[in-house]
Amino acid sequence: MSSVGENQASPDVLIVGAGPAGLSAAIELKKRGVAQVVVIEREREAGGVPRHCFHPGFGLQDLRRNLTGPNYAQRLVSKAQDLGVEIATSSTVNAIAPDKTTRVTSPHGILDLHPRFVLLTTGVRERPRSARLVPGTRPAGVFTTGQLQQWVGLKKFPVGTRALVVGAEHISFSAVQTLRHAGVSCVAMVTDHPRHQSLWGASLLIRAVYQAPLLLGTELIEILGTHRVEGALLRNVASGSVEKIDVDTIVFTGDWVPDAELAYRSAIEISPLTRGPMVESDGRTSVDQIFAAGNLVQPAETAGIAARRGTEAAMHIANQIYQPIVAQRIVIPLECDESLLWVTPQRLVLNEELERLYFRTRLFSSKKFLAVRQGDRVLGRYRLRHTSPNRGLSVPGAWSKDVEKESGPVRIALCD
Ligand SMILES: Cc1cc2nc3c(=O)[nH]c(=O)nc-3n(C[C@H](O)[C@H](O)[C@H](O)COP(=O)(O)OP(=O)(O)OC[C@H]3O[C@@H](n4cnc5c(N)ncnc54)[C@H](O)[C@@H]3O)c2cc1C
């Protein structure tokens, strides 16, 4: 891996972000014979978020193996390099002009690249304490899971002794494991939801092994302490009763926001629901020849799904390189009602079959159906055993072949 240079001035495809989505896309593009594929990564090493996650659970969907994050990341990096992908690290993409001139800042200075196609795979970040508007002082000892994992796994810094974990989705249980690994006891996990949002087995096991009590229907209302966290005030949502707990560390988990600043600055249309770029079924954004994939588009999935979405976007980019489309594309909006937080893609290309529709629900439910309608016609109806607000869900896109040009937007909703 090296910094970006003049010999990468006009790549066929420039990928921003060397996480699972970007690296998998790069691998697919090379497999399909695309000549120059350059991946730009702002960190010193490629691999994305998995590089910081020292626990297993990676690669199950795409590599059919259960790997630790760093092993998984290394496999993707090695495969990409073996195929001739050029990965430039310590390089940040700052802006992309409408003609796709891409400004990159690296230790060697500022360079403008002129790629034919751009794929954005800049991922997500957890909403930090400031963005969650939690009142109180601003002491040391407040982390997101990502910061905690970097602190413990990469920097080997001491964390604290007694922690509160805010959130109860998959990642929150990873935070409990990381705390324990760092010798910190988890005094409580809190969620304002009436249930946790992870897998039952995994959450039970982690709570039993690490003895982390889960307080449901409870919210953090204030952080206490001057220089270091000294405690926190928790409120029971139903009764309104307030309790103080003694902790010196607070970890905010989940509550993902796409890392969409670059997309936003590049005048790409942003979805008000996902807060990432709006995409068509093939990953195209509102700007010609700029695509987006991975957690940036659907906040947030497993690494395997991000990788798969990167691979799919790469297949479409390669198709466009080899067979530029001349026919006019007819695009139909996909809209969801208030039972759903978001759906992606947000636009369907007429006569192009959609592989899967990804979505999130607003509430917990069981034995519901996801209905896909256009006008008065029901195009698809899928039974959902359980839904949970922070859990990724998807259904097949076979119904997309029945979408008609003149019948208006496709509407997606939960129903009985
Ligand atoms: C704590 C934690 C535990 C997890 N555990 C699991 C697990 O057990 N199993 C699993 O399958 N998944 C797990 N995940 C989820 C998994 O890590 C993500 O789904 C996956 O990393 C998403 O891949 P991505 O390529 O979309 O984004 P990312 O991995 O976030 O990669 C995006 C990359 O883009 C780079 N970037 C951003 N902006 C710029 C820019 N302007 N210029 C250059 N580079 C830029 C970033 O530095 C980053 O490297 C976990 C996530 C976390 C946070």
Short mmCIF file of C-alpha atoms and ligand atoms in Angstrom, two decimals:
data_model
loop_
_atom_site.label_atom_id
_atom_site.label_comp_id
_atom_site.label_asym_id
_atom_site.label_seq_id
_atom_site.Cartn_x
_atom_site.Cartn_y
_atom_site.Cartn_z
CA MET A 1 0.00 0.00 0.00
CA SER A 2 1.24 3.47 -0.83
CA SER A 3 0.15 7.07 -1.22
CA VAL A 4 -1.71 8.21 -4.29
CA GLY A 5 0.50 9.37 -7.17
CA GLU A 6 0.56 10.80 -10.72
CA ASN A 7 0.38 7.34 -12.30
CA GLN A 8 -3.12 7.05 -10.86
CA ALA A 9 -4.31 10.29 -12.44
CA SER A 10 -7.02 8.75 -14.68
CA PRO A 11 -8.16 5.37 -13.33
CA ASP A 12 -11.11 3.52 -14.86
CA VAL A 13 -12.71 3.29 -11.43
CA LEU A 14 -11.81 5.20 -8.28
CA ILE A 15 -13.19 3.74 -5.05
CA VAL A 16 -13.34 5.93 -1.94
CA GLY A 17 -12.99 3.83 1.23
CA ALA A 18 -11.11 0.54 1.68
CA GLY A 19 -13.60 -1.27 3.91
CA PRO A 20 -15.36 -4.53 3.00
CA ALA A 21 -17.63 -2.81 0.43
CA GLY A 22 -14.84 -0.93 -1.35
CA LEU A 23 -12.36 -3.82 -1.35
CA SER A 24 -14.98 -6.35 -2.52
CA ALA A 25 -16.00 -3.98 -5.31
CA ALA A 26 -12.36 -3.56 -6.35
CA ILE A 27 -11.86 -7.36 -6.40
CA GLU A 28 -14.95 -7.83 -8.59
CA LEU A 29 -13.88 -5.09 -11.01
CA LYS A 30 -10.46 -6.70 -11.49
CA LYS A 31 -12.05 -10.14 -11.92
CA ARG A 32 -14.12 -8.61 -14.70
CA GLY A 33 -11.01 -7.30 -16.42
CA VAL A 34 -11.24 -3.60 -15.61
CA ALA A 35 -7.74 -2.22 -16.23
CA GLN A 36 -7.03 0.36 -13.50
CA VAL A 37 -8.89 0.23 -10.20
CA VAL A 38 -7.65 2.60 -7.48
CA VAL A 39 -8.90 2.51 -3.88
CA ILE A 40 -8.29 5.58 -1.71
CA GLU A 41 -8.27 5.12 2.07
CA ARG A 42 -7.78 7.87 4.63
CA GLU A 43 -6.42 5.57 7.34
CA ARG A 44 -2.84 4.31 7.40
CA GLU A 45 -4.00 0.79 6.60
CA ALA A 46 -6.77 -0.58 4.42
CA GLY A 47 -9.53 -2.83 5.78
CA GLY A 48 -12.16 -0.46 7.18
CA VAL A 49 -13.97 -1.02 10.47
CA PRO A 50 -13.15 -4.77 10.78
CA ARG A 51 -9.50 -3.85 11.30
CA HIS A 52 -10.46 -2.52 14.74
CA CYS A 53 -12.75 -5.41 15.76
CA PHE A 54 -10.67 -8.08 17.42
CA HIS A 55 -13.56 -10.52 17.93
CA PRO A 56 -14.72 -13.27 15.52
CA GLY A 57 -17.99 -13.03 13.56
CA PHE A 58 -16.65 -11.74 10.23
CA GLY A 59 -16.74 -13.47 6.85
CA LEU A 60 -19.68 -15.79 7.58
CA GLN A 61 -21.78 -14.52 4.66
CA ASP A 62 -19.15 -13.74 2.02
CA LEU A 63 -16.10 -15.93 2.77
CA ARG A 64 -18.02 -18.78 4.50
CA ARG A 65 -15.58 -18.57 7.44
CA ASN A 66 -15.76 -17.21 10.94
CA LEU A 67 -12.81 -14.81 11.17
CA THR A 68 -11.72 -12.04 13.51
CA GLY A 69 -12.08 -8.55 12.05
CA PRO A 70 -8.33 -8.03 11.36
CA ASN A 71 -8.04 -11.48 9.68
CA TYR A 72 -11.08 -10.78 7.55
CA ALA A 73 -9.75 -7.34 6.55
CA GLN A 74 -6.33 -8.78 5.72
CA ARG A 75 -7.86 -11.44 3.45
CA LEU A 76 -9.74 -8.82 1.46
CA VAL A 77 -6.67 -6.58 1.19
CA SER A 78 -4.41 -9.46 0.06
CA LYS A 79 -6.92 -10.69 -2.50
CA ALA A 80 -7.36 -7.18 -3.92
CA GLN A 81 -3.60 -6.63 -4.16
CA ASP A 82 -3.02 -10.06 -5.76
CA LEU A 83 -5.50 -9.09 -8.48
CA GLY A 84 -3.71 -5.78 -9.14
CA VAL A 85 -5.93 -3.33 -7.27
CA GLU A 86 -3.94 -0.19 -6.38
CA ILE A 87 -4.63 0.82 -2.77
CA ALA A 88 -3.50 4.29 -1.64
CA THR A 89 -3.63 4.76 2.13
CA SER A 90 -3.20 7.89 4.31
CA SER A 91 -5.10 9.67 1.53
CA THR A 92 -8.42 11.46 1.97
CA VAL A 93 -10.85 12.34 -0.80
CA ASN A 94 -12.05 15.87 -0.06
CA ALA A 95 -14.34 16.65 -2.98
CA ILE A 96 -15.65 15.30 -6.26
CA ALA A 97 -16.65 17.83 -8.93
CA PRO A 98 -19.59 17.17 -11.30
CA ASP A 99 -17.08 16.12 -14.01
CA LYS A 100 -15.72 13.62 -11.43
CA THR A 101 -12.43 15.47 -10.88
CA THR A 102 -11.55 14.06 -7.48
CA ARG A 103 -9.42 16.02 -5.04
CA VAL A 104 -7.23 13.86 -2.80
CA THR A 105 -5.06 15.03 0.10
CA SER A 106 -2.14 12.75 0.95
CA PRO A 107 1.17 13.20 2.81
CA HIS A 108 2.60 14.30 -0.58
CA GLY A 109 0.13 17.14 -0.98
CA ILE A 110 -3.05 17.75 -2.94
CA LEU A 111 -3.70 15.92 -6.18
CA ASP A 112 -6.61 16.02 -8.64
CA LEU A 113 -7.55 12.68 -10.22
CA HIS A 114 -9.82 12.20 -13.24
CA PRO A 115 -11.51 8.82 -12.93
CA ARG A 116 -14.08 7.53 -15.39
CA PHE A 117 -16.30 6.11 -12.64
CA VAL A 118 -16.37 6.72 -8.88
CA LEU A 119 -17.73 4.35 -6.24
CA LEU A 120 -18.31 5.77 -2.76
CA THR A 121 -17.98 3.26 0.09
CA THR A 122 -17.21 5.56 3.00
CA GLY A 123 -19.20 3.58 5.61
CA VAL A 124 -20.98 4.79 8.74
CA ARG A 125 -20.12 6.10 12.16
CA GLU A 126 -21.87 5.80 15.50
CA ARG A 127 -23.61 8.96 16.61
CA PRO A 128 -21.35 10.42 19.33
CA ARG A 129 -22.52 11.83 22.64
CA SER A 130 -22.70 15.43 21.29
CA ALA A 131 -25.05 14.44 18.46
CA ARG A 132 -27.32 12.57 20.89
CA LEU A 133 -27.83 15.78 22.88
CA VAL A 134 -27.17 14.10 26.24
CA PRO A 135 -27.06 16.79 28.95
CA GLY A 136 -24.35 17.08 31.58
CA THR A 137 -20.67 17.94 31.79
CA ARG A 138 -18.00 17.02 29.24
CA PRO A 139 -15.61 14.77 31.20
CA ALA A 140 -13.12 12.21 29.86
CA GLY A 141 -14.25 8.57 29.73
CA VAL A 142 -16.98 8.84 27.06
CA PHE A 143 -16.58 6.64 23.97
CA THR A 144 -18.43 5.19 20.98
CA THR A 145 -17.87 1.46 20.38
CA GLY A 146 -15.57 2.29 17.47
CA GLN A 147 -13.42 4.60 19.63
CA LEU A 148 -13.39 2.02 22.43
CA GLN A 149 -12.20 -0.70 20.07
CA GLN A 150 -9.42 1.49 18.68
CA TRP A 151 -8.42 2.50 22.22
CA VAL A 152 -8.30 -1.10 23.44
CA GLY A 153 -7.31 -3.04 20.32
CA LEU A 154 -4.96 -0.73 18.45
CA LYS A 155 -3.63 1.79 20.97
CA LYS A 156 -3.72 -0.45 24.08
CA PHE A 157 -4.66 2.53 26.31
CA PRO A 158 -6.35 1.94 29.71
CA VAL A 159 -10.11 2.60 29.62
CA GLY A 160 -11.59 2.72 33.15
CA THR A 161 -13.07 0.32 35.70
CA ARG A 162 -16.91 0.52 35.64
CA ALA A 163 -18.81 1.17 32.44
CA LEU A 164 -22.32 1.97 31.27
CA VAL A 165 -23.20 0.79 27.74
CA VAL A 166 -25.88 2.88 26.04
CA GLY A 167 -27.79 0.78 23.49
CA ALA A 168 -28.76 -2.88 23.18
CA GLU A 169 -28.26 -3.85 19.54
CA HIS A 170 -25.66 -6.27 18.07
CA ILE A 171 -22.82 -3.82 18.42
CA SER A 172 -23.66 -3.05 22.05
CA PHE A 173 -22.85 -6.65 22.94
CA SER A 174 -19.51 -6.29 21.07
CA ALA A 175 -18.84 -3.27 23.29
CA VAL A 176 -19.47 -5.40 26.41
CA GLN A 177 -16.96 -7.99 25.15
CA THR A 178 -14.37 -5.30 24.40
CA LEU A 179 -14.82 -3.74 27.85
CA ARG A 180 -14.32 -7.08 29.50
CA HIS A 181 -11.25 -7.73 27.36
CA ALA A 182 -9.88 -4.41 28.70
CA GLY A 183 -10.62 -5.45 32.31
CA VAL A 184 -13.59 -3.09 32.69
CA SER A 185 -16.81 -4.37 34.27
CA CYS A 186 -20.08 -3.47 32.55
CA VAL A 187 -22.32 -2.12 35.32
CA ALA A 188 -25.37 -1.91 33.04
CA MET A 189 -26.59 -1.76 29.47
CA VAL A 190 -29.53 0.62 28.89
CA THR A 191 -31.99 0.97 26.07
CA ASP A 192 -35.11 3.11 25.87
CA HIS A 193 -36.73 0.32 23.80
CA PRO A 194 -38.83 -2.34 25.57
CA ARG A 195 -36.51 -5.13 24.30
CA HIS A 196 -32.95 -5.55 23.14
CA GLN A 197 -32.43 -5.66 19.38
CA SER A 198 -29.83 -8.38 19.02
CA LEU A 199 -30.08 -12.16 18.61
CA TRP A 200 -31.63 -13.82 21.66
CA GLY A 201 -28.93 -16.50 22.03
CA ALA A 202 -26.01 -14.10 21.64
CA SER A 203 -27.42 -11.53 24.03
CA LEU A 204 -28.23 -14.14 26.69
CA LEU A 205 -24.78 -15.67 26.45
CA ILE A 206 -22.97 -12.36 26.65
CA ARG A 207 -25.07 -11.09 29.54
CA ALA A 208 -24.55 -14.37 31.43
CA VAL A 209 -20.81 -14.66 30.75
CA TYR A 210 -19.99 -10.97 31.30
CA GLN A 211 -22.69 -10.37 33.94
CA ALA A 212 -23.98 -7.24 32.25
CA PRO A 213 -27.47 -6.34 33.51
CA LEU A 214 -29.81 -5.04 30.79
CA LEU A 215 -32.12 -2.17 31.83
CA LEU A 216 -35.02 -1.96 29.34
CA GLY A 217 -37.20 1.12 28.87
CA THR A 218 -34.45 3.22 30.44
CA GLU A 219 -32.71 6.31 29.12
CA LEU A 220 -29.52 8.13 30.04
CA ILE A 221 -30.50 11.66 31.00
CA GLU A 222 -27.29 13.15 32.38
CA ILE A 223 -23.56 12.50 32.56
CA LEU A 224 -21.89 13.54 35.83
CA GLY A 225 -18.25 14.42 36.58
CA THR A 226 -15.81 17.26 36.04
CA HIS A 227 -12.55 15.89 34.62
CA ARG A 228 -13.53 12.21 34.45
CA VAL A 229 -16.99 10.57 34.30
CA GLU A 230 -18.16 10.07 37.91
CA GLY A 231 -21.66 8.76 37.32
CA ALA A 232 -24.78 8.90 35.24
CA LEU A 233 -28.47 9.59 35.80
CA LEU A 234 -30.88 7.04 34.33
CA ARG A 235 -34.63 7.49 33.98
CA ASN A 236 -37.22 4.76 33.68
CA VAL A 237 -39.30 5.83 30.69
CA ALA A 238 -42.61 4.41 32.02
CA SER A 239 -42.46 5.49 35.67
CA GLY A 240 -40.25 8.57 35.33
CA SER A 241 -38.15 7.46 38.33
CA VAL A 242 -34.51 8.58 38.24
CA GLU A 243 -31.55 6.58 39.53
CA LYS A 244 -27.84 7.49 39.81
CA ILE A 245 -25.26 4.86 38.94
CA ASP A 246 -21.55 5.04 39.70
CA VAL A 247 -19.53 4.60 36.53
CA ASP A 248 -16.30 6.09 35.20
CA THR A 249 -16.86 5.12 31.56
CA ILE A 250 -19.80 5.50 29.17
CA VAL A 251 -19.96 3.81 25.76
CA PHE A 252 -22.51 5.01 23.20
CA THR A 253 -23.24 2.15 20.82
CA GLY A 254 -25.03 1.88 17.47
CA ASP A 255 -27.35 4.68 16.30
CA TRP A 256 -25.57 4.79 12.96
CA VAL A 257 -25.19 7.76 10.62
CA PRO A 258 -23.69 7.35 7.14
CA ASP A 259 -20.30 9.00 6.66
CA ALA A 260 -21.88 11.03 3.86
CA GLU A 261 -20.01 14.32 4.12
CA LEU A 262 -18.17 13.68 0.84
CA ALA A 263 -21.37 12.68 -0.96
CA TYR A 264 -23.07 15.77 0.43
CA ARG A 265 -20.22 18.05 -0.67
CA SER A 266 -20.26 16.44 -4.10
CA ALA A 267 -23.91 17.52 -4.60
CA ILE A 268 -25.18 13.93 -4.56
CA GLU A 269 -28.83 13.70 -3.56
CA ILE A 270 -29.12 12.50 0.05
CA SER A 271 -32.01 10.44 1.41
CA PRO A 272 -33.67 12.19 4.37
CA LEU A 273 -34.42 8.71 5.78
CA THR A 274 -31.06 6.89 5.59
CA ARG A 275 -29.04 10.16 5.50
CA GLY A 276 -26.82 8.47 2.92
CA PRO A 277 -26.90 8.86 -0.88
CA MET A 278 -30.14 7.97 -2.68
CA VAL A 279 -29.36 5.06 -5.02
CA GLU A 280 -30.98 3.27 -7.92
CA SER A 281 -31.18 -0.53 -8.00
CA ASP A 282 -27.68 -0.78 -9.51
CA GLY A 283 -26.05 1.54 -6.94
CA ARG A 284 -26.07 4.67 -9.14
CA THR A 285 -26.40 7.98 -7.30
CA SER A 286 -28.06 11.15 -8.64
CA VAL A 287 -24.73 12.18 -10.24
CA ASP A 288 -23.82 10.48 -13.50
CA GLN A 289 -21.14 7.76 -13.17
CA ILE A 290 -20.91 8.07 -9.39
CA PHE A 291 -22.10 4.99 -7.52
CA ALA A 292 -22.43 4.24 -3.79
CA ALA A 293 -22.57 1.01 -1.78
CA GLY A 294 -22.08 -0.61 1.62
CA ASN A 295 -23.00 0.90 4.95
CA LEU A 296 -22.91 4.40 3.48
CA VAL A 297 -26.13 3.49 1.69
CA GLN A 298 -27.74 1.23 4.30
CA PRO A 299 -26.78 2.09 7.88
CA ALA A 300 -25.69 -0.36 9.13
CA GLU A 301 -25.36 -4.00 8.07
CA THR A 302 -22.89 -6.80 8.62
CA ALA A 303 -19.58 -6.79 6.77
CA GLY A 304 -20.85 -9.63 4.55
CA ILE A 305 -23.82 -7.60 3.32
CA ALA A 306 -21.67 -4.49 2.80
CA ALA A 307 -19.25 -6.66 0.79
CA ARG A 308 -22.06 -8.13 -1.29
CA ARG A 309 -23.49 -4.72 -2.06
CA GLY A 310 -20.02 -3.54 -3.10
CA THR A 311 -19.67 -6.54 -5.40
CA GLU A 312 -23.08 -5.87 -6.98
CA ALA A 313 -22.28 -2.20 -7.62
CA ALA A 314 -18.98 -3.29 -9.22
CA MET A 315 -20.83 -5.68 -11.55
CA HIS A 316 -23.02 -2.82 -12.75
CA ILE A 317 -20.05 -0.46 -13.17
CA ALA A 318 -18.22 -3.11 -15.21
CA ASN A 319 -21.33 -3.61 -17.37
CA GLN A 320 -21.44 0.10 -18.02
CA ILE A 321 -17.75 0.20 -18.92
CA TYR A 322 -18.13 -2.61 -21.44
CA GLN A 323 -21.67 -1.86 -22.72
CA PRO A 324 -22.46 1.83 -22.23
CA ILE A 325 -26.24 2.28 -22.02
CA VAL A 326 -27.77 4.17 -24.90
CA ALA A 327 -31.48 3.58 -24.18
CA GLN A 328 -33.26 6.00 -21.86
CA ARG A 329 -33.58 4.66 -18.30
CA ILE A 330 -36.97 4.94 -16.69
CA VAL A 331 -36.72 5.28 -12.94
CA ILE A 332 -39.60 4.60 -10.52
CA PRO A 333 -39.38 5.86 -6.89
CA LEU A 334 -39.60 3.34 -4.03
CA GLU A 335 -41.32 4.93 -1.04
CA CYS A 336 -42.03 3.60 2.44
CA ASP A 337 -44.74 4.50 4.94
CA GLU A 338 -44.14 5.47 8.58
CA SER A 339 -44.01 1.82 9.74
CA LEU A 340 -40.54 1.69 8.16
CA LEU A 341 -37.48 3.79 8.89
CA TRP A 342 -36.10 3.43 5.39
CA VAL A 343 -35.84 1.25 2.29
CA THR A 344 -32.95 0.98 -0.12
CA PRO A 345 -32.57 1.29 -3.04
CA GLN A 346 -34.83 4.31 -3.23
CA ARG A 347 -35.26 4.06 -7.01
CA LEU A 348 -36.01 1.18 -9.31
CA VAL A 349 -34.95 1.03 -12.95
CA LEU A 350 -37.83 -0.20 -15.09
CA ASN A 351 -37.15 -3.63 -16.66
CA GLU A 352 -34.09 -4.25 -14.47
CA GLU A 353 -34.77 -6.91 -11.85
CA LEU A 354 -33.91 -5.92 -8.30
CA GLU A 355 -31.96 -8.55 -6.37
CA ARG A 356 -33.14 -7.64 -2.86
CA LEU A 357 -34.92 -4.79 -1.11
CA TYR A 358 -33.31 -3.80 2.22
CA PHE A 359 -35.25 -2.04 4.97
CA ARG A 360 -35.57 -1.21 8.67
CA THR A 361 -38.76 -1.14 10.73
CA ARG A 362 -39.65 1.54 13.24
CA LEU A 363 -41.09 -0.80 15.90
CA PHE A 364 -40.91 -4.34 17.25
CA SER A 365 -43.53 -6.65 15.72
CA SER A 366 -44.16 -10.29 14.95
CA LYS A 367 -46.08 -12.16 12.28
CA LYS A 368 -46.43 -9.10 10.07
CA PHE A 369 -46.13 -8.88 6.30
CA LEU A 370 -44.16 -6.53 4.11
CA ALA A 371 -46.44 -5.41 1.30
CA VAL A 372 -45.12 -3.96 -1.96
CA ARG A 373 -47.78 -2.06 -3.94
CA GLN A 374 -47.99 0.07 -7.03
CA GLY A 375 -51.28 1.92 -7.31
CA ASP A 376 -54.00 -0.64 -6.46
CA ARG A 377 -51.88 -3.65 -7.35
CA VAL A 378 -50.07 -5.76 -4.76
CA LEU A 379 -46.75 -6.72 -6.35
CA GLY A 380 -45.37 -8.73 -3.43
CA ARG A 381 -46.21 -9.81 0.11
CA TYR A 382 -43.58 -11.29 2.41
CA ARG A 383 -44.10 -12.78 5.85
CA LEU A 384 -41.76 -11.39 8.54
CA ARG A 385 -41.47 -13.49 11.70
CA HIS A 386 -40.06 -10.74 13.88
CA THR A 387 -39.03 -7.17 13.30
CA SER A 388 -36.90 -5.03 15.55
CA PRO A 389 -35.90 -1.37 15.02
CA ASN A 390 -32.13 -1.77 14.73
CA ARG A 391 -32.08 -5.09 12.85
CA GLY A 392 -31.36 -5.31 9.13
CA LEU A 393 -34.10 -6.96 7.07
CA SER A 394 -34.45 -7.71 3.37
CA VAL A 395 -36.83 -9.44 0.97
CA PRO A 396 -36.32 -10.71 -2.60
CA GLY A 397 -36.87 -8.19 -5.40
CA ALA A 398 -38.63 -10.55 -7.85
CA TRP A 399 -41.75 -8.30 -7.76
CA SER A 400 -39.72 -5.60 -9.54
CA LYS A 401 -40.40 -7.20 -12.96
CA ASP A 402 -44.12 -6.35 -12.57
CA VAL A 403 -43.55 -2.64 -11.97
CA GLU A 404 -45.25 -0.52 -14.63
CA LYS A 405 -44.14 2.75 -16.16
CA GLU A 406 -47.40 4.67 -15.76
CA SER A 407 -48.61 3.45 -12.33
CA GLY A 408 -46.69 5.86 -10.07
CA PRO A 409 -44.32 5.14 -7.19
CA VAL A 410 -43.95 1.74 -5.58
CA ARG A 411 -45.08 1.90 -1.93
CA ILE A 412 -43.72 -0.39 0.78
CA ALA A 413 -45.34 -0.89 4.19
CA LEU A 414 -45.76 -3.31 7.07
CA CYS A 415 -49.25 -4.79 7.29
CA ASP A 416 -51.21 -7.58 9.05
C1 LIG B 1 -17.70 -2.55 16.87
C2 LIG B 1 -18.19 -3.22 15.61
C3 LIG B 1 -18.33 -4.61 15.58
C4 LIG B 1 -18.78 -5.25 14.41
N1 LIG B 1 -18.89 -6.61 14.39
C5 LIG B 1 -19.23 -7.23 13.23
C6 LIG B 1 -19.22 -8.67 13.15
O1 LIG B 1 -18.94 -9.37 14.12
N2 LIG B 1 -19.55 -9.24 11.96
C7 LIG B 1 -19.86 -8.49 10.85
O2 LIG B 1 -20.12 -9.06 9.78
N3 LIG B 1 -19.88 -7.13 10.90
C8 LIG B 1 -19.57 -6.49 12.06
N4 LIG B 1 -19.55 -5.12 12.11
C9 LIG B 1 -20.02 -4.36 10.92
C10 LIG B 1 -18.94 -4.21 9.85
O3 LIG B 1 -17.75 -3.75 10.40
C11 LIG B 1 -19.45 -3.24 8.78
O4 LIG B 1 -20.66 -3.74 8.25
C12 LIG B 1 -18.49 -3.07 7.61
O5 LIG B 1 -17.22 -2.65 8.05
C13 LIG B 1 -19.04 -2.05 6.60
O6 LIG B 1 -18.19 -1.99 5.50
P1 LIG B 1 -18.08 -0.67 4.58
O7 LIG B 1 -17.05 -0.98 3.57
O8 LIG B 1 -19.43 -0.28 4.12
O9 LIG B 1 -17.59 0.49 5.55
P2 LIG B 1 -16.31 0.65 6.53
O10 LIG B 1 -15.79 -0.64 7.01
O11 LIG B 1 -16.75 1.67 7.53
O12 LIG B 1 -15.20 1.31 5.58
C14 LIG B 1 -15.28 2.64 5.13
C15 LIG B 1 -13.87 3.15 4.87
O13 LIG B 1 -13.94 4.40 4.18
C16 LIG B 1 -12.88 5.22 4.65
N5 LIG B 1 -13.22 6.62 4.31
C17 LIG B 1 -14.31 7.32 4.72
N6 LIG B 1 -14.31 8.55 4.16
C18 LIG B 1 -13.19 8.64 3.39
C19 LIG B 1 -12.64 9.66 2.55
N7 LIG B 1 -13.26 10.84 2.39
N8 LIG B 1 -11.47 9.41 1.91
C20 LIG B 1 -10.85 8.20 2.05
N9 LIG B 1 -11.32 7.19 2.83
C21 LIG B 1 -12.48 7.41 3.47
C22 LIG B 1 -12.86 4.94 6.15
O14 LIG B 1 -11.63 5.31 6.72
C23 LIG B 1 -13.10 3.43 6.17
O15 LIG B 1 -11.91 2.70 6.16
C24 LIG B 1 -19.11 -4.46 13.27
C25 LIG B 1 -18.98 -3.06 13.29
C26 LIG B 1 -18.51 -2.44 14.46
C27 LIG B 1 -18.36 -0.93 14.49
#
